[in-house]
Every structure is written in structure tokens, then in C-alpha cells.
PDB file of C-alpha atoms in Angstrom:
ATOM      1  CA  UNK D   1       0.000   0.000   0.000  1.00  0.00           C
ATOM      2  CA  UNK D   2       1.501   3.330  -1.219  1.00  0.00           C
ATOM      3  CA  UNK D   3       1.540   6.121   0.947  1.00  0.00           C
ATOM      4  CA  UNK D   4      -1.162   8.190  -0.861  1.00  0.00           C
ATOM      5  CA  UNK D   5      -3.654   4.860  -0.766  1.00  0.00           C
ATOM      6  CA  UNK D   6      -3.404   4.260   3.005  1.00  0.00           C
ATOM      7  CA  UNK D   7      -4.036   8.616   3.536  1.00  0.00           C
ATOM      8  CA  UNK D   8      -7.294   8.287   1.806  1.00  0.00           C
ATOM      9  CA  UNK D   9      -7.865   5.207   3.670  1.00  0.00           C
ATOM     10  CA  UNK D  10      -7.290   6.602   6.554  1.00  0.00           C
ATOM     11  CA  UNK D  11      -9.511   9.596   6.083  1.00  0.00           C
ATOM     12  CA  UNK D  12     -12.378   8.159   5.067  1.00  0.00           C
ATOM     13  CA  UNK D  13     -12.452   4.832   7.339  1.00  0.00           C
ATOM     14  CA  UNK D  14     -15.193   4.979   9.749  1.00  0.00           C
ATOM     15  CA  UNK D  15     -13.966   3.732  13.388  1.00  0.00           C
ATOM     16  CA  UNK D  16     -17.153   2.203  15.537  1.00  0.00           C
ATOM     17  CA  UNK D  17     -18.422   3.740  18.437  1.00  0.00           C
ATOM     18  CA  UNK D  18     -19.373   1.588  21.030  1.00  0.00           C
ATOM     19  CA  UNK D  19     -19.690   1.739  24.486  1.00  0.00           C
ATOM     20  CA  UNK D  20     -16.094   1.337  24.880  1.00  0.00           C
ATOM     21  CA  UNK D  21     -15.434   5.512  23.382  1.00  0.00           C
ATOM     22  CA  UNK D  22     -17.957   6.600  26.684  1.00  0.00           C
ATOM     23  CA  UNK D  23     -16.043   4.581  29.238  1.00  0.00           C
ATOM     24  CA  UNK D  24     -12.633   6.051  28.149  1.00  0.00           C
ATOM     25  CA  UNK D  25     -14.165   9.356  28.441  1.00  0.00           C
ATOM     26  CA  UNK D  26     -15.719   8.932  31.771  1.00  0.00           C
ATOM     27  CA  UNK D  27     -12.019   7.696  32.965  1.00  0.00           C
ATOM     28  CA  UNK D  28     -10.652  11.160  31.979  1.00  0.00           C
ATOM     29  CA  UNK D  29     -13.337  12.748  33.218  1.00  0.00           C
ATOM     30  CA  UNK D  30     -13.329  10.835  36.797  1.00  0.00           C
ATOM     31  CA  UNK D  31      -9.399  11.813  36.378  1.00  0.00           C
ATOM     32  CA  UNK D  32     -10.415  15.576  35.611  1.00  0.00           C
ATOM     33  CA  UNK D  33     -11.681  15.620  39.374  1.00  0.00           C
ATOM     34  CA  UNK D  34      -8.808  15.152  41.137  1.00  0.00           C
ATOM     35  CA  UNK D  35      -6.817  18.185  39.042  1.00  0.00           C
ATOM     36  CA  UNK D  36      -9.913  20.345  39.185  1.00  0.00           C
ATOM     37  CA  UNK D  37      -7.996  23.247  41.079  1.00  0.00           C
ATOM     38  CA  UNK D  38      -5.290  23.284  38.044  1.00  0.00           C
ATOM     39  CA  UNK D  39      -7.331  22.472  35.353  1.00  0.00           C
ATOM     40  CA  UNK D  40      -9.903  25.580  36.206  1.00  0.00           C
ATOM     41  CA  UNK D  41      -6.800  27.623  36.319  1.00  0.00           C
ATOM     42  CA  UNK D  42      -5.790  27.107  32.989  1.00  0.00           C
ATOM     43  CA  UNK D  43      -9.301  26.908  31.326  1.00  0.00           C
ATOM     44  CA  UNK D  44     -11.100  29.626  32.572  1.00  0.00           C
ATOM     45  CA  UNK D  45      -9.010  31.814  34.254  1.00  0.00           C
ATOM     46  CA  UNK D  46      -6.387  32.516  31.368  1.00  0.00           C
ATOM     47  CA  UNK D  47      -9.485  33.261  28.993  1.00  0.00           C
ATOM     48  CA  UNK D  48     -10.385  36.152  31.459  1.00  0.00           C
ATOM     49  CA  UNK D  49      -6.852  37.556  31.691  1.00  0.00           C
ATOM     50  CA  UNK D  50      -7.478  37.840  27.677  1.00  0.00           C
ATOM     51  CA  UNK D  51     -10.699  39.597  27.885  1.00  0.00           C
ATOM     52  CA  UNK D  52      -9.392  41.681  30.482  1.00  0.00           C
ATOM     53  CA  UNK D  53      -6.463  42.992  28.997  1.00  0.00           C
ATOM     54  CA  UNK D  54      -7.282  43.067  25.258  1.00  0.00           C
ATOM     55  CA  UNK D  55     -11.174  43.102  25.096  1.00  0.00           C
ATOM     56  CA  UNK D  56     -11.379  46.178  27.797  1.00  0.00           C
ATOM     57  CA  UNK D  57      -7.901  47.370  27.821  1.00  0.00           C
ATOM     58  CA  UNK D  58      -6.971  47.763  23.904  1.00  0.00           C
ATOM     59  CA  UNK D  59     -10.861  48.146  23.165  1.00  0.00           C
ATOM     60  CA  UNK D  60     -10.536  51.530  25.227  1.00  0.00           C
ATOM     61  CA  UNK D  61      -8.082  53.152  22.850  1.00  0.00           C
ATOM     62  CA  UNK D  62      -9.134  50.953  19.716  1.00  0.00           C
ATOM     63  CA  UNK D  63     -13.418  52.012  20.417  1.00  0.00           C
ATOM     64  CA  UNK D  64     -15.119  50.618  17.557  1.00  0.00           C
ATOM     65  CA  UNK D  65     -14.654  47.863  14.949  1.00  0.00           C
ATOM     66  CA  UNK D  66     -17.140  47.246  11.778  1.00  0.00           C
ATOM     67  CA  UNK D  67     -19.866  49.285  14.096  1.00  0.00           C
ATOM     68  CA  UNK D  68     -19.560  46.948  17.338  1.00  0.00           C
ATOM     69  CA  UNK D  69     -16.991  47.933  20.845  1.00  0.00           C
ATOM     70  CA  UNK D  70     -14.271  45.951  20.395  1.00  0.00           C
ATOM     71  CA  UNK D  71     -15.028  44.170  23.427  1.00  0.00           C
ATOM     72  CA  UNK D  72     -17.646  42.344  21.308  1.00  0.00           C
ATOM     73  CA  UNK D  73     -15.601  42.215  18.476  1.00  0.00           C
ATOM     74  CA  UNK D  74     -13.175  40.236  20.246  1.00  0.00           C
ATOM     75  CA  UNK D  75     -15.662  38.000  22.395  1.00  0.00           C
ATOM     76  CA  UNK D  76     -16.378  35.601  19.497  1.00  0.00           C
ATOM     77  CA  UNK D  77     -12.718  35.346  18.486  1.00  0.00           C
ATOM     78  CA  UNK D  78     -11.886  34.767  22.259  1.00  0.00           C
ATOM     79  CA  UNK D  79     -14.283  32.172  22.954  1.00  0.00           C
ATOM     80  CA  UNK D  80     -13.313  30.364  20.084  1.00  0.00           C
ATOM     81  CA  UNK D  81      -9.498  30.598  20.725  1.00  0.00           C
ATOM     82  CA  UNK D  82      -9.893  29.272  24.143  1.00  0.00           C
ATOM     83  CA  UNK D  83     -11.944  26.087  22.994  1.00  0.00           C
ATOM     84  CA  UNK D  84      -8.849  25.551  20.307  1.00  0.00           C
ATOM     85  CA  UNK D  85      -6.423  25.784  22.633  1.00  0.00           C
ATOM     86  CA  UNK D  86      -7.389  23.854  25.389  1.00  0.00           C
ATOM     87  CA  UNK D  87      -8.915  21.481  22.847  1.00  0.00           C
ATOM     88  CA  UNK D  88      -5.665  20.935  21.069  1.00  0.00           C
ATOM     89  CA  UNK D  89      -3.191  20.657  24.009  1.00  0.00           C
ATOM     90  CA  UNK D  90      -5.026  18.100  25.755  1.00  0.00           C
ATOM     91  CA  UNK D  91      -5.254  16.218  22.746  1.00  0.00           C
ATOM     92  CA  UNK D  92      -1.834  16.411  21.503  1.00  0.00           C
ATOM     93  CA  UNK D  93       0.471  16.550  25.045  1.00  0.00           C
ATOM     94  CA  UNK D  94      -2.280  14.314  26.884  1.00  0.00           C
ATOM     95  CA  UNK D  95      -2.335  11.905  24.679  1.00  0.00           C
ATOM     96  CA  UNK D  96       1.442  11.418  23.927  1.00  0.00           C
ATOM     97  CA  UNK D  97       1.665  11.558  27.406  1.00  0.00           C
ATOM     98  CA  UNK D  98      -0.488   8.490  28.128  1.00  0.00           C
ATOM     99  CA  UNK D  99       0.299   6.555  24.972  1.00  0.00           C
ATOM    100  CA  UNK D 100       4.255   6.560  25.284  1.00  0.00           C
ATOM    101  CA  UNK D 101       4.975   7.577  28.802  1.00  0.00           C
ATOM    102  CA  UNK D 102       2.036   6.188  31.189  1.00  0.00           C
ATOM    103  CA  UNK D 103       1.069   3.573  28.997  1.00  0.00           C
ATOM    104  CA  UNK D 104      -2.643   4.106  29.662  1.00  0.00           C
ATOM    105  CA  UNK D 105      -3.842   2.852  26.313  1.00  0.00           C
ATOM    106  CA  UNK D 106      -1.847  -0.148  26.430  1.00  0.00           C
ATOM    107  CA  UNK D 107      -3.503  -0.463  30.627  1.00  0.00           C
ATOM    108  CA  UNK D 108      -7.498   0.125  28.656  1.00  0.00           C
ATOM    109  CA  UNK D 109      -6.553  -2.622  26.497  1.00  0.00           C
ATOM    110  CA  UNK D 110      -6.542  -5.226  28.924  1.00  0.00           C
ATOM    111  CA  UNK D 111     -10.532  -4.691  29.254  1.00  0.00           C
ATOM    112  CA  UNK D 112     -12.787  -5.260  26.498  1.00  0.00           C
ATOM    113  CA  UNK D 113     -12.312  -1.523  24.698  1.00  0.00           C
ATOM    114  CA  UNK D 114     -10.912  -1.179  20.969  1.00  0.00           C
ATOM    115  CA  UNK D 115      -8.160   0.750  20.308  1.00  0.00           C
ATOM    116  CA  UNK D 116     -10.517   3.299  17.752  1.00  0.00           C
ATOM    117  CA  UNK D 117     -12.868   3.273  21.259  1.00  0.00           C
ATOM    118  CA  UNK D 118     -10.134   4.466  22.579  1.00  0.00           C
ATOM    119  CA  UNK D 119      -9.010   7.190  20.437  1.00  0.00           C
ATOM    120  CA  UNK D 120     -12.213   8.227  19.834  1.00  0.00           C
ATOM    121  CA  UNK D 121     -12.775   8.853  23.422  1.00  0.00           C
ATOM    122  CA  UNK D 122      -9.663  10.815  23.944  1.00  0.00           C
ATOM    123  CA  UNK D 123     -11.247  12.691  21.164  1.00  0.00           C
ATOM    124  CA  UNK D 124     -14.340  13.540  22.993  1.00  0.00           C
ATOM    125  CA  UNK D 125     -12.650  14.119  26.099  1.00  0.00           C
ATOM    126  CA  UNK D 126     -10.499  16.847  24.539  1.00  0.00           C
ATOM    127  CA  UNK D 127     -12.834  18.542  22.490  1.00  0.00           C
ATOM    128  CA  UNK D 128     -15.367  17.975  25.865  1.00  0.00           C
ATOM    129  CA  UNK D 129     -12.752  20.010  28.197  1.00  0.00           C
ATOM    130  CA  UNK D 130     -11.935  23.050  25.246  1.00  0.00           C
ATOM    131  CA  UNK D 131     -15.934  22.957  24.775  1.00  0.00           C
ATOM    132  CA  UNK D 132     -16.069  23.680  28.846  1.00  0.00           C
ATOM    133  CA  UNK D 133     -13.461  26.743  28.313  1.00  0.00           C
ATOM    134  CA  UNK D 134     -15.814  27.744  25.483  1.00  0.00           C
ATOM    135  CA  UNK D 135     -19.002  27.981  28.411  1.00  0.00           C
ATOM    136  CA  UNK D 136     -16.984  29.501  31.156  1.00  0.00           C
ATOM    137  CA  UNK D 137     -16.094  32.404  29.334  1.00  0.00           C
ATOM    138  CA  UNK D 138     -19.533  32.723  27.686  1.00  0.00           C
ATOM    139  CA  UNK D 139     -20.652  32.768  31.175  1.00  0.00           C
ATOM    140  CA  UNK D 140     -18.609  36.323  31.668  1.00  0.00           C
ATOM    141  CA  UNK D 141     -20.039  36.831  28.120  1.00  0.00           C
ATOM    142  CA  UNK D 142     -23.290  37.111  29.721  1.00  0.00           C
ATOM    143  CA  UNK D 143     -22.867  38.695  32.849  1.00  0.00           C
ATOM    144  CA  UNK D 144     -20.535  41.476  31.144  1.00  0.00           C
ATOM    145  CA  UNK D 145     -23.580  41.741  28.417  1.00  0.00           C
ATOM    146  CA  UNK D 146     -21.249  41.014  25.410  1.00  0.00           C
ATOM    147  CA  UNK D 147     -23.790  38.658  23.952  1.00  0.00           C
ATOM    148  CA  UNK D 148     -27.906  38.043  24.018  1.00  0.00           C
ATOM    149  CA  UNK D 149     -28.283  35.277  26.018  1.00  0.00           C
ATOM    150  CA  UNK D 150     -30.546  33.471  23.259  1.00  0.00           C
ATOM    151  CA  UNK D 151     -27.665  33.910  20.474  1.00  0.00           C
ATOM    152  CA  UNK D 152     -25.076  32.212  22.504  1.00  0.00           C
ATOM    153  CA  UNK D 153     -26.770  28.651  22.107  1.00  0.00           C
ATOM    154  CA  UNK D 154     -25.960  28.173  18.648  1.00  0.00           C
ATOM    155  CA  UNK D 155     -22.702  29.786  19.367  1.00  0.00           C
ATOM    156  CA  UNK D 156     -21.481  27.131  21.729  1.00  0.00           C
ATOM    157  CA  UNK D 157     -22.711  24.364  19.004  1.00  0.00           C
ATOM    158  CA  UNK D 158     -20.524  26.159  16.270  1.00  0.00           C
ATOM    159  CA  UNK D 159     -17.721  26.230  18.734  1.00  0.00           C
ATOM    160  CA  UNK D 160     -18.204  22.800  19.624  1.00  0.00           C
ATOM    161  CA  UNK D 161     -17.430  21.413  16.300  1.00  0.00           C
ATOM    162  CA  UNK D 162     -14.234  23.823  16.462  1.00  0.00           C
ATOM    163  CA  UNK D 163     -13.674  21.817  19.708  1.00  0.00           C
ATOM    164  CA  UNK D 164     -13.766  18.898  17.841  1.00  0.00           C
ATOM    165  CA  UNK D 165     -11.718  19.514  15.372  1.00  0.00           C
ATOM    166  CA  UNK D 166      -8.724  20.804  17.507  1.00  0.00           C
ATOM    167  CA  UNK D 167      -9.155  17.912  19.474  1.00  0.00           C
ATOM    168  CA  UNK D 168      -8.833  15.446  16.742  1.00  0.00           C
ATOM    169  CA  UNK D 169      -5.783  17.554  15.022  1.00  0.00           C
ATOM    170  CA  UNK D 170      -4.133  17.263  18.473  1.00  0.00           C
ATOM    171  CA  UNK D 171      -4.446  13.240  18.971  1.00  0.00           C
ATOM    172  CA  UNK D 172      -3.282  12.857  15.170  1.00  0.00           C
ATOM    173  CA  UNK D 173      -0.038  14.817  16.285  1.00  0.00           C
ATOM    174  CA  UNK D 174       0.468  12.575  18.505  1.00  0.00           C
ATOM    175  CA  UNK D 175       0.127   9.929  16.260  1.00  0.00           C
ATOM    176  CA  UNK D 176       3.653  10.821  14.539  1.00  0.00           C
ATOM    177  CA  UNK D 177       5.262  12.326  17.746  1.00  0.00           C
ATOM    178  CA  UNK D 178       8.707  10.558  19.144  1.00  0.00           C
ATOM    179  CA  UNK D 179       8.767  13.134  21.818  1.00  0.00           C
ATOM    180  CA  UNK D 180       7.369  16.072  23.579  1.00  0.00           C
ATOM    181  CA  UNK D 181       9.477  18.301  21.174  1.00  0.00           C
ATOM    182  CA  UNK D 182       7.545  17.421  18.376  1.00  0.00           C
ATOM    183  CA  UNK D 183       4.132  19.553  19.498  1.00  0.00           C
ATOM    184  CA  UNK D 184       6.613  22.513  18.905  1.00  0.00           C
ATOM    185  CA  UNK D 185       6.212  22.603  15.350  1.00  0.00           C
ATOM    186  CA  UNK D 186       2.330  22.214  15.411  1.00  0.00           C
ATOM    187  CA  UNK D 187       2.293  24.857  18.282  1.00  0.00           C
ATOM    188  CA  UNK D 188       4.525  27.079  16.253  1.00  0.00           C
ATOM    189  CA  UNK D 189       4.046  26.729  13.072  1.00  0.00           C
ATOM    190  CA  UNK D 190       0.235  26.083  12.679  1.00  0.00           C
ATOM    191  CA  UNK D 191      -2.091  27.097  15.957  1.00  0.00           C
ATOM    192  CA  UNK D 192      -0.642  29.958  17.276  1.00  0.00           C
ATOM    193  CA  UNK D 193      -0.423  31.937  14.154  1.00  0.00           C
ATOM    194  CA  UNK D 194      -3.971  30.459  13.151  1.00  0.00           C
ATOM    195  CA  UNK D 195      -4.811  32.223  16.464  1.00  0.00           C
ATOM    196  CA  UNK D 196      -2.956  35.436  14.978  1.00  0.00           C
ATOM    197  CA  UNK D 197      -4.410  35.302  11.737  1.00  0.00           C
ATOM    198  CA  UNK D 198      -8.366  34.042  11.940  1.00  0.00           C
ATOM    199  CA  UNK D 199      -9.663  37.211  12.478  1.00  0.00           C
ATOM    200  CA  UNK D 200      -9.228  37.367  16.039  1.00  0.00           C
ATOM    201  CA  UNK D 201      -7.977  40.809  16.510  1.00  0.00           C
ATOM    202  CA  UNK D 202      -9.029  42.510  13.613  1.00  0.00           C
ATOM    203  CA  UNK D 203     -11.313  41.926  10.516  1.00  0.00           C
ATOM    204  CA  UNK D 204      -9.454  39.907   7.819  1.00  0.00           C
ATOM    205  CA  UNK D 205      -9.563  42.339   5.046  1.00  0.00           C
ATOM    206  CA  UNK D 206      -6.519  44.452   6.377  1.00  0.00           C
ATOM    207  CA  UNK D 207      -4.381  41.739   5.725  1.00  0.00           C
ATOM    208  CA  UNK D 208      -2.750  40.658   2.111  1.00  0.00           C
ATOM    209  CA  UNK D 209      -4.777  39.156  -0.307  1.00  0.00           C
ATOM    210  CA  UNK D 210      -2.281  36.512  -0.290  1.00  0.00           C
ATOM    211  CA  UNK D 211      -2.897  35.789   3.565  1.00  0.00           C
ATOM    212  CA  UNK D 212      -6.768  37.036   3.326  1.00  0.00           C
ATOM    213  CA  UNK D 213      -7.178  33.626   1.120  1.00  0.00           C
ATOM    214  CA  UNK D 214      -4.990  31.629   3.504  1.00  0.00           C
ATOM    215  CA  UNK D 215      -6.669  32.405   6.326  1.00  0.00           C
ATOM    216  CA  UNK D 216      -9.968  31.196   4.706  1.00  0.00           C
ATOM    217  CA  UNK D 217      -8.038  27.589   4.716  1.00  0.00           C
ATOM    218  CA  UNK D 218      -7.683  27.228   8.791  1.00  0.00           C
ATOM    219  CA  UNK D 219     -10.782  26.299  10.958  1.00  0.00           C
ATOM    220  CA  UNK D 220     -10.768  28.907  13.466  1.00  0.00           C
ATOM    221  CA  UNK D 221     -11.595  31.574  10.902  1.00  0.00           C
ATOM    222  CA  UNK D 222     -14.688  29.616   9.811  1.00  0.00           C
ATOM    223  CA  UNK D 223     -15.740  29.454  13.449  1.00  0.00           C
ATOM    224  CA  UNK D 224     -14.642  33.009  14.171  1.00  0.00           C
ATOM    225  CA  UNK D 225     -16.862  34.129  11.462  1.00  0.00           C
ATOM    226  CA  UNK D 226     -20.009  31.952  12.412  1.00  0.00           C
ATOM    227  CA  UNK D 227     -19.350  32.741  15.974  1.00  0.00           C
ATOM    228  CA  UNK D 228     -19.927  36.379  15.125  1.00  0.00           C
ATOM    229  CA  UNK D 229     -22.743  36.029  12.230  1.00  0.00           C
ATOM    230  CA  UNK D 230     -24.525  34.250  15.486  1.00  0.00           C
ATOM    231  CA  UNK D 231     -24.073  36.706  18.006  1.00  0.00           C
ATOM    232  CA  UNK D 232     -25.062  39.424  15.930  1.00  0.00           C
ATOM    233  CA  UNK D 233     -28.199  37.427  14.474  1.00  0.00           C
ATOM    234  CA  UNK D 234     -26.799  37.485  10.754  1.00  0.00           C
ATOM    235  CA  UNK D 235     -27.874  34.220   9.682  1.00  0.00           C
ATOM    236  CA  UNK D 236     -26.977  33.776   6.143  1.00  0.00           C
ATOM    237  CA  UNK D 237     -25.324  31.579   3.333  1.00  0.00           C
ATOM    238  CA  UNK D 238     -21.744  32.202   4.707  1.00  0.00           C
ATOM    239  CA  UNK D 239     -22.663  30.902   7.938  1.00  0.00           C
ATOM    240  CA  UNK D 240     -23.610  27.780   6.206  1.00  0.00           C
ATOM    241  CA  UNK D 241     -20.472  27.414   4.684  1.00  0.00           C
ATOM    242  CA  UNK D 242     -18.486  27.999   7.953  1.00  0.00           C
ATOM    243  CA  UNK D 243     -20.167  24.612   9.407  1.00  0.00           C
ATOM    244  CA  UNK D 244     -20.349  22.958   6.670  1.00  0.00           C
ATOM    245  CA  UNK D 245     -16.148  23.467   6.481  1.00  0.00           C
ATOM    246  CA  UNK D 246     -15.653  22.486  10.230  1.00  0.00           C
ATOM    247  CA  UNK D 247     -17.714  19.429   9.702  1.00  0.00           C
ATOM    248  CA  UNK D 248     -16.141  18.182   7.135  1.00  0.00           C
ATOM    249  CA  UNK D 249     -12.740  18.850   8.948  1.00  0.00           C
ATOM    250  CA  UNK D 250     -13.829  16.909  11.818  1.00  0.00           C
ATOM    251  CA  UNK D 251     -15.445  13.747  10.144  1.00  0.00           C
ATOM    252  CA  UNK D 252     -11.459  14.023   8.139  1.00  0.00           C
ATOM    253  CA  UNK D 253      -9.719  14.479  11.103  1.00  0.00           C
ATOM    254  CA  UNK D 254     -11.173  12.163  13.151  1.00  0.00           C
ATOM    255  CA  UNK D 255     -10.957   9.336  10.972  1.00  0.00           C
ATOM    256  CA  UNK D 256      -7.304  10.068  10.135  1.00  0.00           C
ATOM    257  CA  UNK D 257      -6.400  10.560  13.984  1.00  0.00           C
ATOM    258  CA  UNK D 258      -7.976   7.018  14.676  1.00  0.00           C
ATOM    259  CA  UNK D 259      -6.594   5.008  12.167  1.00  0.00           C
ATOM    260  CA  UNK D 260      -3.476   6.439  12.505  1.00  0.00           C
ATOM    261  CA  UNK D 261      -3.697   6.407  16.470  1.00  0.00           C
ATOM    262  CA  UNK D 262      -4.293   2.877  16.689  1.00  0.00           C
ATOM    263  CA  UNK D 263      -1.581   1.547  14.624  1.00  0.00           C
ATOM    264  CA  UNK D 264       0.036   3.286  17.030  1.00  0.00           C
ATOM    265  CA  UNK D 265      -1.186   2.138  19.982  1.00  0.00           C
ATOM    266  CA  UNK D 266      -0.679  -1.738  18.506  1.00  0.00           C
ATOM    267  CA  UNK D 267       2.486  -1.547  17.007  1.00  0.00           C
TER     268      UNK D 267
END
């Protein structure tokens, strides 16, 4: 099998979900408990720092973008950046870390759970735990008045997906990773200047065309842009698009991180 065959195999292989994907998930979660203290530090207090110095703080001397405070500018792009994050580093140091260094995968083996289960549910977990960054800050969201409190239901489904997706990209990193170094050039070279260049901080069309097109390419600019067309109840064909785009990146990336994943985990 050439290398090109066993990538399109790999994409569009469909992994079961069983019962097995909910127990691994309920594991990290039980797991979750005991670092609760740590884990709120980093997933909802960092967020706020954000919105505290750049939402309020630049937002004073920058006022108003595209007829909105920047404050609510920003909110969409922040929510959405946390959920990536958090999303992405679970999946892509949490899972190295249990595959080659605690052996947990090897541990769930033992008891009648499939290696796909497994990724699958490291999936979920990830994307569940960026998805809970997502609420806490929408939470502030609403008690600062950034957002109707209506809209920000089929916000937090739109940023679920993006959840999803970061998730999945971070357990197929870890697919191919011989050591913690590796994350460096994901990290680096792919999700922090996605985070730079989605339309976080400013509206897209100030950059190059040549970047402007680019940036359509990376999932955070999709869900940037839905994440705003919700919250200010602009529900048109673009927004359409922008799912449709992180769906289809998901169902991909989730089927490449589990195939690839569990040849890992077996051989």
C-alpha cells in the first residue's frame, strides 16, 4: 500500500463507536476531578486575563470595529481561541503523554475496549474540556452583556465542532510524535499563528490578499466568522459554509487521527 492509498484510507475509514469511546471518556473525566484546582486555572481563568487585557484594555483606545466595541468584536474570536487551545493541548500533550509515557492505552486494552474506542474517546474528552473553556467564558459573556443570552446557544454548538476539530488535530499529532518536542512545530508553526491570523484581533480584510485567502483555509476563521454572524443574528449563506467546512474537517480528522492512532497504539 503506497503512501497516498493508506491517507485516503485513513480519512475516510469509519472507526465504531461503542460503548467502549464513553467509558474512556468517563475515565478522563473521573481523572479531571482530582486536578480540578489546576485544570480551572488554565481553562477559565487565562481566557479572562485575555478579555481583560485586550477586550477592555486595547478596546478603550481601539473604540469601535465594523460598528460593534471591540469588546464584542473580540468575544467571538476569544471564545473560540480558548476552545482551540485547550482542545488541542489536551489532545496532543495528553495523549502522547499516556500513549508513550504512562502507557494508559496499552492499561485500557486489557478490558474489552478497541483501540478506535479508545481514540475516539480521547477525542471527545479533549474537544469535551476546550468545549467547557468555550461555556466559562460565555458565562462572563453574559454577565458582562457582550452577547444576548438566546444567540449564545448556537454559538457554543458552532464552537463545539471547532472543539472537535482541535481535538482530533491534536491526537493525530500525537500519532507521529517521538517526543514532547515534536508539538513545537504544530504549536509554532500552525495554531498559534492560526490564532494570529483568523480574524481574532481585527477583521481579515486588512491583511494581504495573499494571507486574506490563507486564512480562509484554517478552521478557526470559519468558526470566528459563524461565531460572530450568530451573536449578531446574521444568519446567512456564509454561515452555512463555515459549518459545513468544520464538519467536514472533523469527520477528516477524526478518521485520520484514529486510524493512525491505533496503529500506534498496537504496534
Amino acid at each position: 500500500m503506497t503512501a497516498v492509498q493508506r491517507f485516503f484510507g485513513d480519512i475516510f475509514s469509519f472507526p465504531s463507536w461503542g460503548r467502549g469511546v464513553w467509558a474512556v471518556w468517563l475515565r478522563n473525566f473521573l481523572y479531571f476531578r482530582h486536578t480540578l484546582v489546576i485544570s480551572v486555572f488554565w481553562v477559565v481563568f487565562e481566557p479572562l486575563l485575555y478579555l481583560l487585557a485586550i477586550g477592555y484594555g486595547v478596546g478603550y483606545f481601539v473604540g469601535e470595529i465594523e460598528g460593534v466595541p471591540y469588546s464584542q468584536f473580540f468575544f467571538p474570536a476569544l471564545m473560540a481561541t480558548s476552545g482551540m487551545f485547550v482542545a488541542f493541548f489536551e489532545g496532543s500533550y495528553g495523549g502522547f503523554t499516556k500513549l508513550a509515557r504512562q502507557k494508559t492505552y496499552n492499561t485500557i486494552l486489557l478490558s474489552p475496549v478497541e483501540a478506535s474506542e479508545i481514540v475516539l474517546g480521547e477525542i471527545l474528552w479533549a474537544a469535551s474540556k476546550g468545549f467547557f473553556s468555550v461555556v466559562a467564558v460565555a458565562v462572563v459573556g453574559l454577565t458582562q452583556g457582550l452577547v444576548d443570552t438566546w444567540l449564545i446557544f448556537p454559538t457554543l454548538l458552532v464552537l463545539g465542532m471547532l472543539c472537535w476539530v482541535s481535538s482530533a488535530f491534536g491526537l493525530l499529532m500525537a500519532s507521529y510524535a517521538k517526543n514532547y518536542d515534536w508539538f513545537v512545530y504544530a504549536q509554532s508553526g500552525f495554531i498559534i499563528p492560526m490564532s494570529l491570523f483568523s480574524g481574532t484581533y481585527f477583521p481579515l480584510h486588512h491583511l494581504p490578499d495573499l494571507i486574506q485567502q490563507a486564512a480562509y483555509l484554517l478552521p478557526l476563521t470559519h468558526a470566528v466568522m459563524a461565531a460572530r454572524s450568530l451573536l449578531q443574528g446574521d444568519v446567512g449563506s456564509t454561515l452555512f459554509l463555515n459549518v459545513g467546512v468544520l464538519f467536514a474537517l472533523g469527520f477528516l480528522l477524526a478518521n485520520w487521527a484514529t486510524s493512525r492512532m491505533e496503529r500506534r497504539i498496537y504496534y
